[in-house]
Amino acid sequence: SAQGRSKKKSRKHQRFMERRALLEQKGLLSPRGCLGSQTPEAGLEALTTPTKANGTTAPRCDKVPKPKRIVSASLSPSASPDSIARHHSVLLSQGNGSSKRVRTSSLVLRPGKYVAIDCEMVGTGPQGRLSELARCSVVNYEGDVIYDKYVQPELPIMDYRTRWSGITKQHMKNAIPFKAAQAEILKILKDKIVVGHAIHNDFQALKYFHPKDRTRDTSQIPVLKKRAGLPVRANVSLKNLARHLLHKKIQVGCKGHSSVEDAQTAMELYRLVEVQWEKELAHSLPPRPPSPITDPSADNSQYLDDQYWPTDLMASSL
């Protein structure tokens, strides 16, 4: 009958209100829904869930399954090499060796973190024996050119070395002064992982020293040489690595090298073995000492404690 349904509905509503009051009393429910990250709709849904047999246990907001933890989509530009290497290791373990995950790992670290550089030099000084910067090209992780300018050396050019550098007298008409180019390039390289082939020559031309733990020299990667079937200790040219591993020809013809092409090739080679190389570096690079500014556990005042004093000094003071 209608009266029976009304009583049944009333009892159901009464039980609903009792459960609601109990949850509010325990602080598990706010007037507009569950506390925490749940929406009001989620809170009401929890209220309508049947209780256990004894009628005393109600669902808790904090019992809602949390979303599966995923790796951060990016690293800060100042991320340490250790954290980068650990990031690669996590991604590699998540991938279970699948090539798809290995490719995905690079996507995570890509934005603004890596650049590849290549420089072309001309001869200055007595008999043109001194090498000075005449062109510098920088590409991003994708191989897109982000810097490519001709540079006027500080000393008069004695040998353009066109056969190798590709530089001619015509290029120097629109070249910028070395100091201006140096400032622009170093601004790009700051806080980056810099990739290159025999990259010490490029840094020398720039009169610059880049941190070793943020440098990736493709001429020094054993895994690349192994993959190419070449001796690990051999000095392998960028041209040979490109031919063996990328199946492309570079540095051909008599017009000299292209610094853009060489930088792009170095980045391609790095990406080919990126995850494996970074994982190996994680084990080979020494850990950086904690900074007292960023690490609260590194408190210098603790070294005043007796346990940090040499035993012979302790004995003499007694």
PDB file of C-alpha atoms in Angstrom:
ATOM      1  CA  SER A   1       0.000   0.000   0.000  1.00  0.00           C
ATOM      2  CA  ALA A   2       0.977   3.680  -0.290  1.00  0.00           C
ATOM      3  CA  GLN A   3       1.246   3.991   3.501  1.00  0.00           C
ATOM      4  CA  GLY A   4       3.626   0.981   3.654  1.00  0.00           C
ATOM      5  CA  ARG A   5       5.857   2.395   0.927  1.00  0.00           C
ATOM      6  CA  SER A   6       5.917   5.736   2.739  1.00  0.00           C
ATOM      7  CA  LYS A   7       7.017   4.075   5.999  1.00  0.00           C
ATOM      8  CA  LYS A   8       9.655   2.037   4.124  1.00  0.00           C
ATOM      9  CA  LYS A   9      10.954   5.188   2.457  1.00  0.00           C
ATOM     10  CA  SER A  10      10.974   7.015   5.769  1.00  0.00           C
ATOM     11  CA  ARG A  11      13.003   4.240   7.459  1.00  0.00           C
ATOM     12  CA  LYS A  12      15.450   4.222   4.550  1.00  0.00           C
ATOM     13  CA  HIS A  13      15.842   7.976   4.776  1.00  0.00           C
ATOM     14  CA  GLN A  14      16.289   7.720   8.540  1.00  0.00           C
ATOM     15  CA  ARG A  15      19.103   5.148   8.117  1.00  0.00           C
ATOM     16  CA  PHE A  16      20.645   7.389   5.475  1.00  0.00           C
ATOM     17  CA  MET A  17      20.606  10.392   7.832  1.00  0.00           C
ATOM     18  CA  GLU A  18      22.024   8.295  10.703  1.00  0.00           C
ATOM     19  CA  ARG A  19      24.944   7.152   8.535  1.00  0.00           C
ATOM     20  CA  ARG A  20      25.489  10.719   7.372  1.00  0.00           C
ATOM     21  CA  ALA A  21      25.511  12.021  10.958  1.00  0.00           C
ATOM     22  CA  LEU A  22      27.983   9.292  11.944  1.00  0.00           C
ATOM     23  CA  LEU A  23      30.339  10.213   9.113  1.00  0.00           C
ATOM     24  CA  GLU A  24      30.120  13.921   9.950  1.00  0.00           C
ATOM     25  CA  GLN A  25      30.767  13.143  13.618  1.00  0.00           C
ATOM     26  CA  LYS A  26      33.911  11.213  12.709  1.00  0.00           C
ATOM     27  CA  GLY A  27      35.058  14.043  10.488  1.00  0.00           C
ATOM     28  CA  LEU A  28      34.899  11.896   7.367  1.00  0.00           C
ATOM     29  CA  LEU A  29      32.226  13.923   5.639  1.00  0.00           C
ATOM     30  CA  SER A  30      31.763  17.622   5.154  1.00  0.00           C
ATOM     31  CA  PRO A  31      28.300  19.091   4.631  1.00  0.00           C
ATOM     32  CA  ARG A  32      28.980  19.324   0.872  1.00  0.00           C
ATOM     33  CA  GLY A  33      30.593  15.917   0.397  1.00  0.00           C
ATOM     34  CA  CYS A  34      33.733  13.949   1.284  1.00  0.00           C
ATOM     35  CA  LEU A  35      36.869  15.668   2.471  1.00  0.00           C
ATOM     36  CA  GLY A  36      39.986  15.474   0.338  1.00  0.00           C
ATOM     37  CA  SER A  37      40.203  15.381  -3.408  1.00  0.00           C
ATOM     38  CA  GLN A  38      36.785  13.782  -4.039  1.00  0.00           C
ATOM     39  CA  THR A  39      33.962  15.765  -5.565  1.00  0.00           C
ATOM     40  CA  PRO A  40      30.592  16.227  -3.773  1.00  0.00           C
ATOM     41  CA  GLU A  41      29.091  13.714  -6.184  1.00  0.00           C
ATOM     42  CA  ALA A  42      31.696  11.166  -5.140  1.00  0.00           C
ATOM     43  CA  GLY A  43      30.864  11.807  -1.488  1.00  0.00           C
ATOM     44  CA  LEU A  44      27.147  11.233  -2.015  1.00  0.00           C
ATOM     45  CA  GLU A  45      27.899   8.088  -3.963  1.00  0.00           C
ATOM     46  CA  ALA A  46      29.847   6.775  -0.987  1.00  0.00           C
ATOM     47  CA  LEU A  47      26.892   7.510   1.300  1.00  0.00           C
ATOM     48  CA  THR A  48      24.522   5.436  -0.776  1.00  0.00           C
ATOM     49  CA  THR A  49      26.858   2.427  -0.731  1.00  0.00           C
ATOM     50  CA  PRO A  50      25.406  -0.360   1.468  1.00  0.00           C
ATOM     51  CA  THR A  51      27.011  -0.751   4.880  1.00  0.00           C
ATOM     52  CA  LYS A  52      28.440  -4.000   6.222  1.00  0.00           C
ATOM     53  CA  ALA A  53      26.271  -6.539   7.963  1.00  0.00           C
ATOM     54  CA  ASN A  54      26.671  -4.994  11.443  1.00  0.00           C
ATOM     55  CA  GLY A  55      25.576  -1.629  10.084  1.00  0.00           C
ATOM     56  CA  THR A  56      28.429   0.213  11.811  1.00  0.00           C
ATOM     57  CA  THR A  57      31.047   0.551   9.071  1.00  0.00           C
ATOM     58  CA  ALA A  58      30.688   3.202   6.433  1.00  0.00           C
ATOM     59  CA  PRO A  59      32.893   3.714   3.424  1.00  0.00           C
ATOM     60  CA  ARG A  60      35.841   6.102   3.968  1.00  0.00           C
ATOM     61  CA  CYS A  61      36.963   8.720   1.500  1.00  0.00           C
ATOM     62  CA  ASP A  62      40.592   7.730   1.899  1.00  0.00           C
ATOM     63  CA  LYS A  63      39.820   4.190   0.792  1.00  0.00           C
ATOM     64  CA  VAL A  64      39.114   5.339  -2.739  1.00  0.00           C
ATOM     65  CA  PRO A  65      41.794   3.791  -5.000  1.00  0.00           C
ATOM     66  CA  LYS A  66      44.487   6.300  -5.831  1.00  0.00           C
ATOM     67  CA  PRO A  67      45.498   6.758  -9.457  1.00  0.00           C
ATOM     68  CA  LYS A  68      48.575   4.844 -10.513  1.00  0.00           C
ATOM     69  CA  ARG A  69      51.722   6.874  -9.938  1.00  0.00           C
ATOM     70  CA  ILE A  70      53.387   7.967 -13.136  1.00  0.00           C
ATOM     71  CA  VAL A  71      56.744   9.494 -13.870  1.00  0.00           C
ATOM     72  CA  SER A  72      56.847  13.250 -14.022  1.00  0.00           C
ATOM     73  CA  ALA A  73      56.341  14.498 -17.549  1.00  0.00           C
ATOM     74  CA  SER A  74      59.388  16.721 -17.374  1.00  0.00           C
ATOM     75  CA  LEU A  75      62.518  17.572 -15.415  1.00  0.00           C
ATOM     76  CA  SER A  76      63.518  21.039 -14.360  1.00  0.00           C
ATOM     77  CA  PRO A  77      66.280  22.657 -16.420  1.00  0.00           C
ATOM     78  CA  SER A  78      68.541  22.526 -13.346  1.00  0.00           C
ATOM     79  CA  ALA A  79      68.005  18.809 -12.704  1.00  0.00           C
ATOM     80  CA  SER A  80      71.241  17.114 -11.689  1.00  0.00           C
ATOM     81  CA  PRO A  81      72.840  14.450 -13.890  1.00  0.00           C
ATOM     82  CA  ASP A  82      72.141  11.908 -11.127  1.00  0.00           C
ATOM     83  CA  SER A  83      68.415  12.621 -11.209  1.00  0.00           C
ATOM     84  CA  ILE A  84      68.419  12.473 -15.003  1.00  0.00           C
ATOM     85  CA  ALA A  85      70.136   9.097 -14.960  1.00  0.00           C
ATOM     86  CA  ARG A  86      67.761   7.773 -12.292  1.00  0.00           C
ATOM     87  CA  HIS A  87      64.859   9.032 -14.399  1.00  0.00           C
ATOM     88  CA  HIS A  88      66.143   7.043 -17.364  1.00  0.00           C
ATOM     89  CA  SER A  89      66.565   3.932 -15.184  1.00  0.00           C
ATOM     90  CA  VAL A  90      62.968   4.148 -13.940  1.00  0.00           C
ATOM     91  CA  LEU A  91      61.656   4.547 -17.456  1.00  0.00           C
ATOM     92  CA  LEU A  92      63.771   1.652 -18.661  1.00  0.00           C
ATOM     93  CA  SER A  93      62.459  -0.628 -15.893  1.00  0.00           C
ATOM     94  CA  GLN A  94      58.866   0.392 -16.608  1.00  0.00           C
ATOM     95  CA  GLY A  95      59.337  -0.491 -20.235  1.00  0.00           C
ATOM     96  CA  ASN A  96      60.238  -4.144 -19.557  1.00  0.00           C
ATOM     97  CA  GLY A  97      62.737  -3.889 -22.376  1.00  0.00           C
ATOM     98  CA  SER A  98      60.170  -2.875 -24.968  1.00  0.00           C
ATOM     99  CA  SER A  99      61.412  -0.598 -27.709  1.00  0.00           C
ATOM    100  CA  LYS A 100      58.229   1.472 -27.477  1.00  0.00           C
ATOM    101  CA  ARG A 101      58.948   2.451 -23.873  1.00  0.00           C
ATOM    102  CA  VAL A 102      62.568   3.205 -24.688  1.00  0.00           C
ATOM    103  CA  ARG A 103      61.430   5.652 -27.339  1.00  0.00           C
ATOM    104  CA  THR A 104      58.903   7.144 -24.926  1.00  0.00           C
ATOM    105  CA  SER A 105      61.601   7.755 -22.314  1.00  0.00           C
ATOM    106  CA  SER A 106      63.260  10.271 -24.571  1.00  0.00           C
ATOM    107  CA  LEU A 107      60.004  12.174 -24.936  1.00  0.00           C
ATOM    108  CA  VAL A 108      59.885  12.748 -21.204  1.00  0.00           C
ATOM    109  CA  LEU A 109      63.277  14.415 -20.995  1.00  0.00           C
ATOM    110  CA  ARG A 110      63.255  16.160 -24.348  1.00  0.00           C
ATOM    111  CA  PRO A 111      61.939  19.703 -23.853  1.00  0.00           C
ATOM    112  CA  GLY A 112      64.828  22.130 -23.692  1.00  0.00           C
ATOM    113  CA  LYS A 113      67.140  19.734 -21.901  1.00  0.00           C
ATOM    114  CA  TYR A 114      69.475  18.615 -24.693  1.00  0.00           C
ATOM    115  CA  VAL A 115      71.318  20.419 -27.450  1.00  0.00           C
ATOM    116  CA  ALA A 116      73.980  19.295 -29.923  1.00  0.00           C
ATOM    117  CA  ILE A 117      76.761  21.567 -31.116  1.00  0.00           C
ATOM    118  CA  ASP A 118      79.327  21.618 -33.900  1.00  0.00           C
ATOM    119  CA  CYS A 119      81.855  24.288 -34.813  1.00  0.00           C
ATOM    120  CA  GLU A 120      83.911  24.989 -37.913  1.00  0.00           C
ATOM    121  CA  MET A 121      87.327  26.542 -37.525  1.00  0.00           C
ATOM    122  CA  VAL A 122      89.695  28.527 -39.745  1.00  0.00           C
ATOM    123  CA  GLY A 123      93.453  29.018 -39.426  1.00  0.00           C
ATOM    124  CA  THR A 124      94.869  32.191 -37.882  1.00  0.00           C
ATOM    125  CA  GLY A 125      98.228  33.191 -36.469  1.00  0.00           C
ATOM    126  CA  PRO A 126     101.637  32.197 -37.903  1.00  0.00           C
ATOM    127  CA  GLN A 127     101.131  30.116 -41.050  1.00  0.00           C
ATOM    128  CA  GLY A 128      97.469  29.672 -40.119  1.00  0.00           C
ATOM    129  CA  ARG A 129      98.222  27.017 -37.519  1.00  0.00           C
ATOM    130  CA  LEU A 130      96.011  28.490 -34.827  1.00  0.00           C
ATOM    131  CA  SER A 131      92.386  27.335 -34.969  1.00  0.00           C
ATOM    132  CA  GLU A 132      89.690  29.930 -34.362  1.00  0.00           C
ATOM    133  CA  LEU A 133      85.917  29.746 -34.498  1.00  0.00           C
ATOM    134  CA  ALA A 134      84.331  30.761 -37.818  1.00  0.00           C
ATOM    135  CA  ARG A 135      80.900  29.105 -37.629  1.00  0.00           C
ATOM    136  CA  CYS A 136      78.830  27.558 -34.855  1.00  0.00           C
ATOM    137  CA  SER A 137      75.619  25.556 -35.162  1.00  0.00           C
ATOM    138  CA  VAL A 138      73.398  24.349 -32.321  1.00  0.00           C
ATOM    139  CA  VAL A 139      70.387  22.050 -32.734  1.00  0.00           C
ATOM    140  CA  ASN A 140      67.789  20.853 -30.247  1.00  0.00           C
ATOM    141  CA  TYR A 141      66.812  17.293 -29.377  1.00  0.00           C
ATOM    142  CA  GLU A 142      64.697  17.024 -32.523  1.00  0.00           C
ATOM    143  CA  GLY A 143      67.548  18.260 -34.709  1.00  0.00           C
ATOM    144  CA  ASP A 144      65.923  21.627 -35.363  1.00  0.00           C
ATOM    145  CA  VAL A 145      68.424  24.461 -35.771  1.00  0.00           C
ATOM    146  CA  ILE A 146      68.304  26.936 -32.892  1.00  0.00           C
ATOM    147  CA  TYR A 147      71.593  28.711 -33.673  1.00  0.00           C
ATOM    148  CA  ASP A 148      73.727  28.963 -36.817  1.00  0.00           C
ATOM    149  CA  LYS A 149      75.988  31.947 -37.366  1.00  0.00           C
ATOM    150  CA  TYR A 150      79.291  32.772 -38.997  1.00  0.00           C
ATOM    151  CA  VAL A 151      81.830  34.224 -36.589  1.00  0.00           C
ATOM    152  CA  GLN A 152      84.643  36.686 -37.243  1.00  0.00           C
ATOM    153  CA  PRO A 153      87.834  35.404 -35.540  1.00  0.00           C
ATOM    154  CA  GLU A 154      89.779  37.727 -33.271  1.00  0.00           C
ATOM    155  CA  LEU A 155      92.954  37.333 -35.375  1.00  0.00           C
ATOM    156  CA  PRO A 156      93.270  37.788 -39.155  1.00  0.00           C
ATOM    157  CA  ILE A 157      92.411  34.637 -41.125  1.00  0.00           C
ATOM    158  CA  MET A 158      95.429  33.064 -42.788  1.00  0.00           C
ATOM    159  CA  ASP A 159      93.790  29.831 -43.985  1.00  0.00           C
ATOM    160  CA  TYR A 160      90.071  29.367 -44.562  1.00  0.00           C
ATOM    161  CA  ARG A 161      90.453  25.573 -44.641  1.00  0.00           C
ATOM    162  CA  THR A 162      87.512  25.518 -47.054  1.00  0.00           C
ATOM    163  CA  ARG A 163      88.106  21.885 -47.987  1.00  0.00           C
ATOM    164  CA  TRP A 164      87.090  20.887 -44.444  1.00  0.00           C
ATOM    165  CA  SER A 165      85.406  23.926 -42.868  1.00  0.00           C
ATOM    166  CA  GLY A 166      83.315  25.030 -45.835  1.00  0.00           C
ATOM    167  CA  ILE A 167      84.183  28.617 -44.879  1.00  0.00           C
ATOM    168  CA  THR A 168      84.996  31.162 -47.575  1.00  0.00           C
ATOM    169  CA  LYS A 169      85.871  34.846 -47.585  1.00  0.00           C
ATOM    170  CA  GLN A 170      82.302  35.599 -48.660  1.00  0.00           C
ATOM    171  CA  HIS A 171      80.921  34.147 -45.414  1.00  0.00           C
ATOM    172  CA  MET A 172      82.917  36.585 -43.314  1.00  0.00           C
ATOM    173  CA  LYS A 173      81.067  39.601 -44.738  1.00  0.00           C
ATOM    174  CA  ASN A 174      78.078  39.009 -42.465  1.00  0.00           C
ATOM    175  CA  ALA A 175      79.973  37.328 -39.610  1.00  0.00           C
ATOM    176  CA  ILE A 176      79.513  38.618 -36.059  1.00  0.00           C
ATOM    177  CA  PRO A 177      82.416  39.322 -33.663  1.00  0.00           C
ATOM    178  CA  PHE A 178      83.683  36.394 -31.623  1.00  0.00           C
ATOM    179  CA  LYS A 179      82.771  37.921 -28.241  1.00  0.00           C
ATOM    180  CA  ALA A 180      79.174  38.511 -29.328  1.00  0.00           C
ATOM    181  CA  ALA A 181      78.847  34.971 -30.689  1.00  0.00           C
ATOM    182  CA  GLN A 182      80.434  33.500 -27.563  1.00  0.00           C
ATOM    183  CA  ALA A 183      77.942  35.284 -25.301  1.00  0.00           C
ATOM    184  CA  GLU A 184      74.980  34.090 -27.388  1.00  0.00           C
ATOM    185  CA  ILE A 185      76.170  30.478 -27.551  1.00  0.00           C
ATOM    186  CA  LEU A 186      77.054  30.142 -23.884  1.00  0.00           C
ATOM    187  CA  LYS A 187      73.608  31.436 -22.972  1.00  0.00           C
ATOM    188  CA  ILE A 188      72.117  28.550 -24.962  1.00  0.00           C
ATOM    189  CA  LEU A 189      74.461  25.941 -23.434  1.00  0.00           C
ATOM    190  CA  LYS A 190      73.832  26.978 -19.843  1.00  0.00           C
ATOM    191  CA  ASP A 191      72.277  24.151 -17.753  1.00  0.00           C
ATOM    192  CA  LYS A 192      71.993  21.919 -20.844  1.00  0.00           C
ATOM    193  CA  ILE A 193      73.200  18.436 -21.635  1.00  0.00           C
ATOM    194  CA  VAL A 194      75.483  19.194 -24.589  1.00  0.00           C
ATOM    195  CA  VAL A 195      76.032  16.541 -27.260  1.00  0.00           C
ATOM    196  CA  GLY A 196      78.811  16.608 -29.843  1.00  0.00           C
ATOM    197  CA  HIS A 197      81.534  14.596 -31.551  1.00  0.00           C
ATOM    198  CA  ALA A 198      85.054  15.223 -30.245  1.00  0.00           C
ATOM    199  CA  ILE A 199      83.329  18.052 -28.482  1.00  0.00           C
ATOM    200  CA  HIS A 200      86.449  19.249 -26.655  1.00  0.00           C
ATOM    201  CA  ASN A 201      87.541  20.868 -29.936  1.00  0.00           C
ATOM    202  CA  ASP A 202      84.307  22.858 -30.091  1.00  0.00           C
ATOM    203  CA  PHE A 203      84.630  24.013 -26.488  1.00  0.00           C
ATOM    204  CA  GLN A 204      88.245  24.981 -27.118  1.00  0.00           C
ATOM    205  CA  ALA A 205      87.202  27.112 -30.094  1.00  0.00           C
ATOM    206  CA  LEU A 206      84.566  28.766 -27.887  1.00  0.00           C
ATOM    207  CA  LYS A 207      87.170  29.295 -25.135  1.00  0.00           C
ATOM    208  CA  TYR A 208      84.760  27.604 -22.788  1.00  0.00           C
ATOM    209  CA  PHE A 209      84.619  24.653 -20.413  1.00  0.00           C
ATOM    210  CA  HIS A 210      81.337  22.753 -20.015  1.00  0.00           C
ATOM    211  CA  PRO A 211      80.807  20.514 -16.940  1.00  0.00           C
ATOM    212  CA  LYS A 212      81.908  16.964 -17.737  1.00  0.00           C
ATOM    213  CA  ASP A 213      78.793  15.380 -16.226  1.00  0.00           C
ATOM    214  CA  ARG A 214      76.656  17.433 -18.619  1.00  0.00           C
ATOM    215  CA  THR A 215      78.700  16.606 -21.711  1.00  0.00           C
ATOM    216  CA  ARG A 216      77.921  13.726 -24.079  1.00  0.00           C
ATOM    217  CA  ASP A 217      80.735  13.068 -26.560  1.00  0.00           C
ATOM    218  CA  THR A 218      79.669  10.595 -29.246  1.00  0.00           C
ATOM    219  CA  SER A 219      83.323   9.858 -30.031  1.00  0.00           C
ATOM    220  CA  GLN A 220      83.709   8.461 -26.513  1.00  0.00           C
ATOM    221  CA  ILE A 221      80.701   6.132 -26.256  1.00  0.00           C
ATOM    222  CA  PRO A 222      81.768   2.459 -26.190  1.00  0.00           C
ATOM    223  CA  VAL A 223      78.172   1.329 -26.725  1.00  0.00           C
ATOM    224  CA  LEU A 224      78.066   3.188 -30.064  1.00  0.00           C
ATOM    225  CA  LYS A 225      81.299   1.598 -31.255  1.00  0.00           C
ATOM    226  CA  LYS A 226      80.133  -1.857 -30.206  1.00  0.00           C
ATOM    227  CA  ARG A 227      76.865  -1.366 -31.995  1.00  0.00           C
ATOM    228  CA  ALA A 228      78.744  -0.349 -35.132  1.00  0.00           C
ATOM    229  CA  GLY A 229      81.019  -3.405 -34.842  1.00  0.00           C
ATOM    230  CA  LEU A 230      84.094  -1.202 -34.411  1.00  0.00           C
ATOM    231  CA  PRO A 231      86.944  -1.504 -31.861  1.00  0.00           C
ATOM    232  CA  VAL A 232      85.998   0.143 -28.575  1.00  0.00           C
ATOM    233  CA  ARG A 233      89.332   1.932 -28.199  1.00  0.00           C
ATOM    234  CA  ALA A 234      89.517   3.104 -31.793  1.00  0.00           C
ATOM    235  CA  ASN A 235      89.110   6.756 -32.746  1.00  0.00           C
ATOM    236  CA  VAL A 236      85.977   6.599 -34.854  1.00  0.00           C
ATOM    237  CA  SER A 237      84.932   9.540 -37.008  1.00  0.00           C
ATOM    238  CA  LEU A 238      81.432  10.962 -37.070  1.00  0.00           C
ATOM    239  CA  LYS A 239      81.310  10.061 -40.747  1.00  0.00           C
ATOM    240  CA  ASN A 240      81.944   6.359 -40.069  1.00  0.00           C
ATOM    241  CA  LEU A 241      79.466   6.163 -37.188  1.00  0.00           C
ATOM    242  CA  ALA A 242      76.799   7.785 -39.351  1.00  0.00           C
ATOM    243  CA  ARG A 243      77.490   5.322 -42.158  1.00  0.00           C
ATOM    244  CA  HIS A 244      77.417   2.230 -39.911  1.00  0.00           C
ATOM    245  CA  LEU A 245      74.573   3.139 -37.561  1.00  0.00           C
ATOM    246  CA  LEU A 246      72.402   5.694 -39.346  1.00  0.00           C
ATOM    247  CA  HIS A 247      73.052   4.420 -42.884  1.00  0.00           C
ATOM    248  CA  LYS A 248      73.585   7.912 -44.219  1.00  0.00           C
ATOM    249  CA  LYS A 249      76.471   9.706 -45.855  1.00  0.00           C
ATOM    250  CA  ILE A 250      77.768  12.969 -44.450  1.00  0.00           C
ATOM    251  CA  GLN A 251      80.816  15.151 -45.123  1.00  0.00           C
ATOM    252  CA  VAL A 252      80.881  14.293 -48.814  1.00  0.00           C
ATOM    253  CA  GLY A 253      82.015  16.493 -51.696  1.00  0.00           C
ATOM    254  CA  CYS A 254      84.656  19.194 -51.874  1.00  0.00           C
ATOM    255  CA  LYS A 255      82.700  22.063 -50.343  1.00  0.00           C
ATOM    256  CA  GLY A 256      83.574  21.188 -46.764  1.00  0.00           C
ATOM    257  CA  HIS A 257      81.595  20.036 -43.765  1.00  0.00           C
ATOM    258  CA  SER A 258      78.239  21.410 -42.677  1.00  0.00           C
ATOM    259  CA  SER A 259      78.211  22.194 -38.961  1.00  0.00           C
ATOM    260  CA  VAL A 260      74.412  21.903 -38.960  1.00  0.00           C
ATOM    261  CA  GLU A 261      74.547  18.418 -40.494  1.00  0.00           C
ATOM    262  CA  ASP A 262      77.281  17.307 -38.092  1.00  0.00           C
ATOM    263  CA  ALA A 263      75.386  18.570 -35.035  1.00  0.00           C
ATOM    264  CA  GLN A 264      72.198  16.853 -36.180  1.00  0.00           C
ATOM    265  CA  THR A 265      74.083  13.604 -36.786  1.00  0.00           C
ATOM    266  CA  ALA A 266      75.662  13.709 -33.318  1.00  0.00           C
ATOM    267  CA  MET A 267      72.210  14.139 -31.775  1.00  0.00           C
ATOM    268  CA  GLU A 268      70.826  11.240 -33.825  1.00  0.00           C
ATOM    269  CA  LEU A 269      73.642   8.993 -32.606  1.00  0.00           C
ATOM    270  CA  TYR A 270      73.057  10.051 -29.015  1.00  0.00           C
ATOM    271  CA  ARG A 271      69.338   9.332 -29.242  1.00  0.00           C
ATOM    272  CA  LEU A 272      70.117   5.904 -30.665  1.00  0.00           C
ATOM    273  CA  VAL A 273      71.722   4.776 -27.388  1.00  0.00           C
ATOM    274  CA  GLU A 274      70.375   7.423 -24.998  1.00  0.00           C
ATOM    275  CA  VAL A 275      68.703   5.227 -22.389  1.00  0.00           C
ATOM    276  CA  GLN A 276      71.489   2.670 -22.183  1.00  0.00           C
ATOM    277  CA  TRP A 277      74.194   5.342 -22.047  1.00  0.00           C
ATOM    278  CA  GLU A 278      72.467   7.347 -19.334  1.00  0.00           C
ATOM    279  CA  LYS A 279      71.947   4.191 -17.294  1.00  0.00           C
ATOM    280  CA  GLU A 280      75.654   3.397 -17.495  1.00  0.00           C
ATOM    281  CA  LEU A 281      76.517   6.969 -16.544  1.00  0.00           C
ATOM    282  CA  ALA A 282      74.302   6.667 -13.479  1.00  0.00           C
ATOM    283  CA  HIS A 283      76.654   3.988 -12.174  1.00  0.00           C
ATOM    284  CA  SER A 284      79.909   5.605 -13.293  1.00  0.00           C
ATOM    285  CA  LEU A 285      79.387   9.225 -12.243  1.00  0.00           C
ATOM    286  CA  PRO A 286      80.309   9.929  -8.604  1.00  0.00           C
ATOM    287  CA  PRO A 287      77.396  11.238  -6.515  1.00  0.00           C
ATOM    288  CA  ARG A 288      77.403  14.953  -5.904  1.00  0.00           C
ATOM    289  CA  PRO A 289      77.894  16.036  -2.272  1.00  0.00           C
ATOM    290  CA  PRO A 290      74.726  17.365  -0.624  1.00  0.00           C
ATOM    291  CA  SER A 291      74.353  21.110  -0.451  1.00  0.00           C
ATOM    292  CA  PRO A 292      73.716  22.567   3.042  1.00  0.00           C
ATOM    293  CA  ILE A 293      71.363  25.053   1.416  1.00  0.00           C
ATOM    294  CA  THR A 294      69.136  22.495  -0.308  1.00  0.00           C
ATOM    295  CA  ASP A 295      69.638  19.493   1.984  1.00  0.00           C
ATOM    296  CA  PRO A 296      68.347  20.097   5.536  1.00  0.00           C
ATOM    297  CA  SER A 297      70.111  16.959   6.781  1.00  0.00           C
ATOM    298  CA  ALA A 298      73.492  18.423   5.835  1.00  0.00           C
ATOM    299  CA  ASP A 299      73.866  20.601   8.935  1.00  0.00           C
ATOM    300  CA  ASN A 300      77.411  21.892   9.388  1.00  0.00           C
ATOM    301  CA  SER A 301      76.884  22.359  13.128  1.00  0.00           C
ATOM    302  CA  GLN A 302      76.928  18.581  13.646  1.00  0.00           C
ATOM    303  CA  TYR A 303      80.656  18.514  12.937  1.00  0.00           C
ATOM    304  CA  LEU A 304      81.222  20.285  16.254  1.00  0.00           C
ATOM    305  CA  ASP A 305      80.118  17.110  18.047  1.00  0.00           C
ATOM    306  CA  ASP A 306      82.797  14.986  19.729  1.00  0.00           C
ATOM    307  CA  GLN A 307      82.223  12.035  17.397  1.00  0.00           C
ATOM    308  CA  TYR A 308      83.658  14.006  14.462  1.00  0.00           C
ATOM    309  CA  TRP A 309      86.922  14.989  16.182  1.00  0.00           C
ATOM    310  CA  PRO A 310      90.094  12.880  15.644  1.00  0.00           C
ATOM    311  CA  THR A 311      90.729  10.458  18.497  1.00  0.00           C
ATOM    312  CA  ASP A 312      94.264  11.747  19.112  1.00  0.00           C
ATOM    313  CA  LEU A 313      92.963  15.295  19.682  1.00  0.00           C
ATOM    314  CA  MET A 314      90.302  13.944  21.986  1.00  0.00           C
ATOM    315  CA  ALA A 315      92.917  12.074  24.037  1.00  0.00           C
ATOM    316  CA  SER A 316      95.207  15.106  24.324  1.00  0.00           C
ATOM    317  CA  SER A 317      92.376  17.274  25.556  1.00  0.00           C
ATOM    318  CA  LEU A 318      91.583  14.990  28.502  1.00  0.00           C
TER     319      LEU A 318
END
